[in-house]
Amino acid sequence: MKDKDIKTQRNGKRILIWIVSLCLCVFVVPSLYAQYQIRYARGQDVSPTFQGWKMNPDGTYTFYFGYFNRNSEEEVDIPIGPDNKFDADNIDQGQPTHFYPSPRWWVFGVVVPKDWPKDKRLVWTLTNRGHTNQAKAWLEPEWEVDQGIISKNSPRDSMLMTTGFGDVDFDNVAPKMTGSPAQTVKLGDPLTLTVTATDDDRPKPITAPGRQQGVRIRWIVHRGSGKVRFDPDIMSERVYGKPVTMQTKVTFSTPGNYRLRAVASDGQLAGAFDVDVTVSPRN
């Protein structure tokens, strides 16, 4: 066989292999992509997440935590105890026991002393659905956050109601909140809660169509395993330049201890106000 014919055959084989490989890519890559895009409505576990740390003006540090509920619909409850704990003297560091679907950011912070060792870990452990997941917080330099990082990542969580519009206002302060004290109510009786948010009028409004600015409030469940109904179950309208007050009626499906959280957002930063509620059985 002539050299020219041999080269032609080799080139032909290479072309055939390339075509087959391309075809495999066409079918395999979308298949792999689809696997990573699978969403489960329920039945999946929840992982805690460490989202960074910040030095406070008094020299102490705040470790910020969130979580990732892998369900797209199911809300999961994990009571404080062996399955929801910190490796500290007090296993309760203000973490949630009620977990909404999807990733949640900046859910709570834990303040540690100014002499906290640089390599010491603070570990939050969640055990659920046959999985044990941990978030390990420490003073890793790469994990230091500032107001810009918090503001830019907050729109990832719709519950924080931040907009992501405009440049970060580094002089902005999150809304301050006051509201109802701890409450006790009998099962079936409606409970009225009132909160007021005041702000520093920052960030300044953006004059653009459809971009409403100001402070708005919403209620969520931070702790408690029963069904909670808020009326109205909506976010308040954004208000700029004056305090915002929201009055909400709450009913519960099950007796127990609850921690309800009002979240107020100014568009870039969010503040929170918690109300503990004891729901007693109806005799």
mmCIF file of C-alpha atoms in Angstrom, residues 4-141:
data_model
loop_
_atom_site.group_PDB
_atom_site.id
_atom_site.type_symbol
_atom_site.label_atom_id
_atom_site.label_comp_id
_atom_site.label_asym_id
_atom_site.label_seq_id
_atom_site.Cartn_x
_atom_site.Cartn_y
_atom_site.Cartn_z
ATOM 1 C CA LYS A 4 -0.359 8.327 0.528
ATOM 2 C CA ASP A 5 -3.130 5.739 0.986
ATOM 3 C CA ILE A 6 -1.925 4.923 4.516
ATOM 4 C CA LYS A 7 -1.967 8.619 5.482
ATOM 5 C CA THR A 8 -5.453 8.985 3.986
ATOM 6 C CA GLN A 9 -6.734 6.042 6.041
ATOM 7 C CA ARG A 10 -5.149 7.413 9.228
ATOM 8 C CA ASN A 11 -6.649 10.832 8.632
ATOM 9 C CA GLY A 12 -9.992 9.207 7.964
ATOM 10 C CA LYS A 13 -9.811 7.308 11.260
ATOM 11 C CA ARG A 14 -8.891 10.487 13.127
ATOM 12 C CA ILE A 15 -11.842 12.305 11.595
ATOM 13 C CA LEU A 16 -14.155 9.409 12.519
ATOM 14 C CA ILE A 17 -12.869 9.357 16.122
ATOM 15 C CA TRP A 18 -13.302 13.135 16.357
ATOM 16 C CA ILE A 19 -16.883 12.887 15.067
ATOM 17 C CA VAL A 20 -17.731 10.081 17.510
ATOM 18 C CA SER A 21 -16.174 12.047 20.393
ATOM 19 C CA LEU A 22 -18.143 15.134 19.426
ATOM 20 C CA CYS A 23 -21.352 13.110 19.347
ATOM 21 C CA LEU A 24 -20.591 11.688 22.788
ATOM 22 C CA CYS A 25 -20.009 15.205 24.115
ATOM 23 C CA VAL A 26 -23.315 16.350 22.647
ATOM 24 C CA PHE A 27 -25.166 13.607 24.517
ATOM 25 C CA VAL A 28 -23.062 13.213 27.667
ATOM 26 C CA VAL A 29 -22.442 16.859 28.630
ATOM 27 C CA PRO A 30 -26.141 17.814 28.736
ATOM 28 C CA SER A 31 -26.756 14.641 30.728
ATOM 29 C CA LEU A 32 -24.127 15.585 33.304
ATOM 30 C CA TYR A 33 -25.395 19.169 33.346
ATOM 31 C CA ALA A 34 -28.924 17.902 33.958
ATOM 32 C CA GLN A 35 -27.711 15.850 36.918
ATOM 33 C CA TYR A 36 -26.268 18.940 38.568
ATOM 34 C CA GLN A 37 -29.503 20.836 37.864
ATOM 35 C CA ILE A 38 -31.766 18.268 39.571
ATOM 36 C CA ARG A 39 -33.909 19.865 42.250
ATOM 37 C CA TYR A 40 -35.665 17.913 44.970
ATOM 38 C CA ALA A 41 -38.894 19.207 46.445
ATOM 39 C CA ARG A 42 -38.441 17.311 49.705
ATOM 40 C CA GLY A 43 -36.552 14.568 51.488
ATOM 41 C CA GLN A 44 -33.105 16.198 51.387
ATOM 42 C CA ASP A 45 -30.845 17.322 54.233
ATOM 43 C CA VAL A 46 -29.741 20.703 55.562
ATOM 44 C CA SER A 47 -26.117 21.856 55.858
ATOM 45 C CA PRO A 48 -24.842 24.731 58.015
ATOM 46 C CA THR A 49 -22.561 27.254 56.314
ATOM 47 C CA PHE A 50 -19.856 29.574 57.628
ATOM 48 C CA GLN A 51 -20.010 32.819 55.660
ATOM 49 C CA GLY A 52 -17.216 34.908 57.118
ATOM 50 C CA TRP A 53 -16.067 36.923 60.100
ATOM 51 C CA LYS A 54 -15.734 40.583 61.009
ATOM 52 C CA MET A 55 -13.854 42.462 63.733
ATOM 53 C CA ASN A 56 -16.106 44.586 65.930
ATOM 54 C CA PRO A 57 -15.208 48.091 67.210
ATOM 55 C CA ASP A 58 -14.484 46.694 70.703
ATOM 56 C CA GLY A 59 -11.977 44.175 69.336
ATOM 57 C CA THR A 60 -14.255 41.140 69.541
ATOM 58 C CA TYR A 61 -15.166 39.141 66.444
ATOM 59 C CA THR A 62 -18.451 38.075 64.886
ATOM 60 C CA PHE A 63 -18.688 34.770 63.029
ATOM 61 C CA TYR A 64 -21.513 34.781 60.473
ATOM 62 C CA PHE A 65 -23.502 31.651 59.661
ATOM 63 C CA GLY A 66 -26.209 30.632 57.223
ATOM 64 C CA TYR A 67 -27.471 27.321 55.914
ATOM 65 C CA PHE A 68 -28.379 25.387 52.785
ATOM 66 C CA ASN A 69 -31.669 23.467 52.785
ATOM 67 C CA ARG A 70 -31.360 21.258 49.699
ATOM 68 C CA ASN A 71 -35.128 21.022 49.281
ATOM 69 C CA SER A 72 -36.910 23.401 46.946
ATOM 70 C CA GLU A 73 -40.210 23.241 48.865
ATOM 71 C CA GLU A 74 -39.883 21.431 52.195
ATOM 72 C CA GLU A 75 -39.198 23.384 55.377
ATOM 73 C CA VAL A 76 -37.171 21.326 57.857
ATOM 74 C CA ASP A 77 -37.162 21.505 61.665
ATOM 75 C CA ILE A 78 -34.149 20.439 63.768
ATOM 76 C CA PRO A 79 -34.510 21.238 67.502
ATOM 77 C CA ILE A 80 -31.598 22.463 69.609
ATOM 78 C CA GLY A 81 -29.845 19.403 71.024
ATOM 79 C CA PRO A 82 -27.598 16.588 69.777
ATOM 80 C CA ASP A 83 -28.729 17.186 66.171
ATOM 81 C CA ASN A 84 -28.383 20.989 66.210
ATOM 82 C CA LYS A 85 -25.529 22.181 68.363
ATOM 83 C CA PHE A 86 -22.339 24.206 68.722
ATOM 84 C CA ASP A 87 -19.160 22.782 70.210
ATOM 85 C CA ALA A 88 -19.149 25.486 72.883
ATOM 86 C CA ASP A 89 -20.013 25.600 76.579
ATOM 87 C CA ASN A 90 -23.515 26.516 75.444
ATOM 88 C CA ILE A 91 -24.673 24.463 72.448
ATOM 89 C CA ASP A 92 -27.324 27.143 71.796
ATOM 90 C CA GLN A 93 -25.709 30.131 70.064
ATOM 91 C CA GLY A 94 -28.877 31.599 68.567
ATOM 92 C CA GLN A 95 -28.988 29.280 65.573
ATOM 93 C CA PRO A 96 -32.287 28.558 63.807
ATOM 94 C CA THR A 97 -34.271 25.376 64.314
ATOM 95 C CA HIS A 98 -36.615 26.072 61.392
ATOM 96 C CA PHE A 99 -34.946 25.896 57.990
ATOM 97 C CA TYR A 100 -36.507 27.393 54.871
ATOM 98 C CA PRO A 101 -35.722 25.946 51.417
ATOM 99 C CA SER A 102 -32.626 26.960 49.437
ATOM 100 C CA PRO A 103 -29.463 28.738 50.636
ATOM 101 C CA ARG A 104 -29.915 31.373 53.357
ATOM 102 C CA TRP A 105 -27.325 34.062 54.063
ATOM 103 C CA TRP A 106 -26.265 35.980 57.178
ATOM 104 C CA VAL A 107 -28.892 34.220 59.299
ATOM 105 C CA PHE A 108 -27.149 34.866 62.622
ATOM 106 C CA GLY A 109 -23.818 35.816 64.124
ATOM 107 C CA VAL A 110 -21.843 34.515 67.089
ATOM 108 C CA VAL A 111 -19.594 36.976 68.942
ATOM 109 C CA VAL A 112 -16.306 35.572 70.264
ATOM 110 C CA PRO A 113 -13.750 37.288 72.562
ATOM 111 C CA LYS A 114 -10.965 39.555 71.321
ATOM 112 C CA ASP A 115 -8.379 36.993 72.455
ATOM 113 C CA TRP A 116 -9.942 34.209 70.358
ATOM 114 C CA PRO A 117 -7.017 32.103 68.996
ATOM 115 C CA LYS A 118 -6.449 32.584 65.265
ATOM 116 C CA ASP A 119 -6.624 28.859 64.512
ATOM 117 C CA LYS A 120 -9.409 27.901 66.930
ATOM 118 C CA ARG A 121 -12.590 26.576 65.303
ATOM 119 C CA LEU A 122 -16.171 27.226 66.352
ATOM 120 C CA VAL A 123 -18.189 24.339 64.915
ATOM 121 C CA TRP A 124 -21.923 24.210 64.193
ATOM 122 C CA THR A 125 -23.208 20.673 63.594
ATOM 123 C CA LEU A 126 -26.517 19.630 62.020
ATOM 124 C CA THR A 127 -27.594 15.978 61.845
ATOM 125 C CA ASN A 128 -30.639 15.216 59.726
ATOM 126 C CA ARG A 129 -31.868 12.768 57.076
ATOM 127 C CA GLY A 130 -28.979 10.420 57.846
ATOM 128 C CA HIS A 131 -26.296 13.065 57.278
ATOM 129 C CA THR A 132 -24.076 14.962 59.703
ATOM 130 C CA ASN A 133 -22.852 18.291 58.310
ATOM 131 C CA GLN A 134 -20.613 20.873 59.947
ATOM 132 C CA ALA A 135 -19.685 24.514 59.477
ATOM 133 C CA LYS A 136 -16.288 25.398 60.942
ATOM 134 C CA ALA A 137 -15.645 29.055 61.673
ATOM 135 C CA TRP A 138 -12.240 30.515 62.425
ATOM 136 C CA LEU A 139 -10.232 33.667 61.798
ATOM 137 C CA GLU A 140 -8.941 32.688 58.377
ATOM 138 C CA PRO A 141 -7.817 35.972 56.733
#
